[in-house]
Amino acid sequence: MTFKYSFTFPISGPNKLPRFKNWAAEHAPDVEVSLPPQVPVKSEALTIRLKSLEDRQKLVTKLAGAEL
């Protein structure tokens, strides 16, 4: 199965990928994601790839109140 769906959410500051990986491991371990190899420090958003619309909805719900 491929990662057909994407989700972009606001996140700023350095170390976006490690911060998101740690958050996802703790709060959404059942959602498989594909992350970009790197994200510029000046970027204000992160786009991740997901396998299904259900995974996207789970992540949207869990990220609603999260501070990354």
PDB file of C-alpha atoms in Angstrom, residues 5-10 20 46-50 56 59-61 63:
ATOM      1  CA  TYR A   5      -2.858  11.123   1.074  1.00  0.00           C
ATOM      2  CA  SER A   6      -1.131  14.153   2.500  1.00  0.00           C
ATOM      3  CA  PHE A   7      -1.667  16.444   5.438  1.00  0.00           C
ATOM      4  CA  THR A   8       0.004  19.812   5.974  1.00  0.00           C
ATOM      5  CA  PHE A   9      -0.065  21.435   9.375  1.00  0.00           C
ATOM      6  CA  PRO A  10       1.620  24.471  10.934  1.00  0.00           C
ATOM      7  CA  PHE A  20       6.858  15.195  15.126  1.00  0.00           C
ATOM      8  CA  LEU A  46       5.201  20.279   7.615  1.00  0.00           C
ATOM      9  CA  THR A  47       3.606  18.026   5.004  1.00  0.00           C
ATOM     10  CA  ILE A  48       3.392  14.340   5.753  1.00  0.00           C
ATOM     11  CA  ARG A  49       2.045  11.463   3.676  1.00  0.00           C
ATOM     12  CA  LEU A  50      -0.555   8.990   4.948  1.00  0.00           C
ATOM     13  CA  ARG A  56      -5.567  11.447   8.021  1.00  0.00           C
ATOM     14  CA  LEU A  59      -4.128  12.640  12.853  1.00  0.00           C
ATOM     15  CA  VAL A  60      -6.177  15.801  12.276  1.00  0.00           C
ATOM     16  CA  THR A  61      -8.196  15.041  15.416  1.00  0.00           C
ATOM     17  CA  LEU A  63      -3.172  17.294  16.331  1.00  0.00           C
TER      18      LEU A  63
END
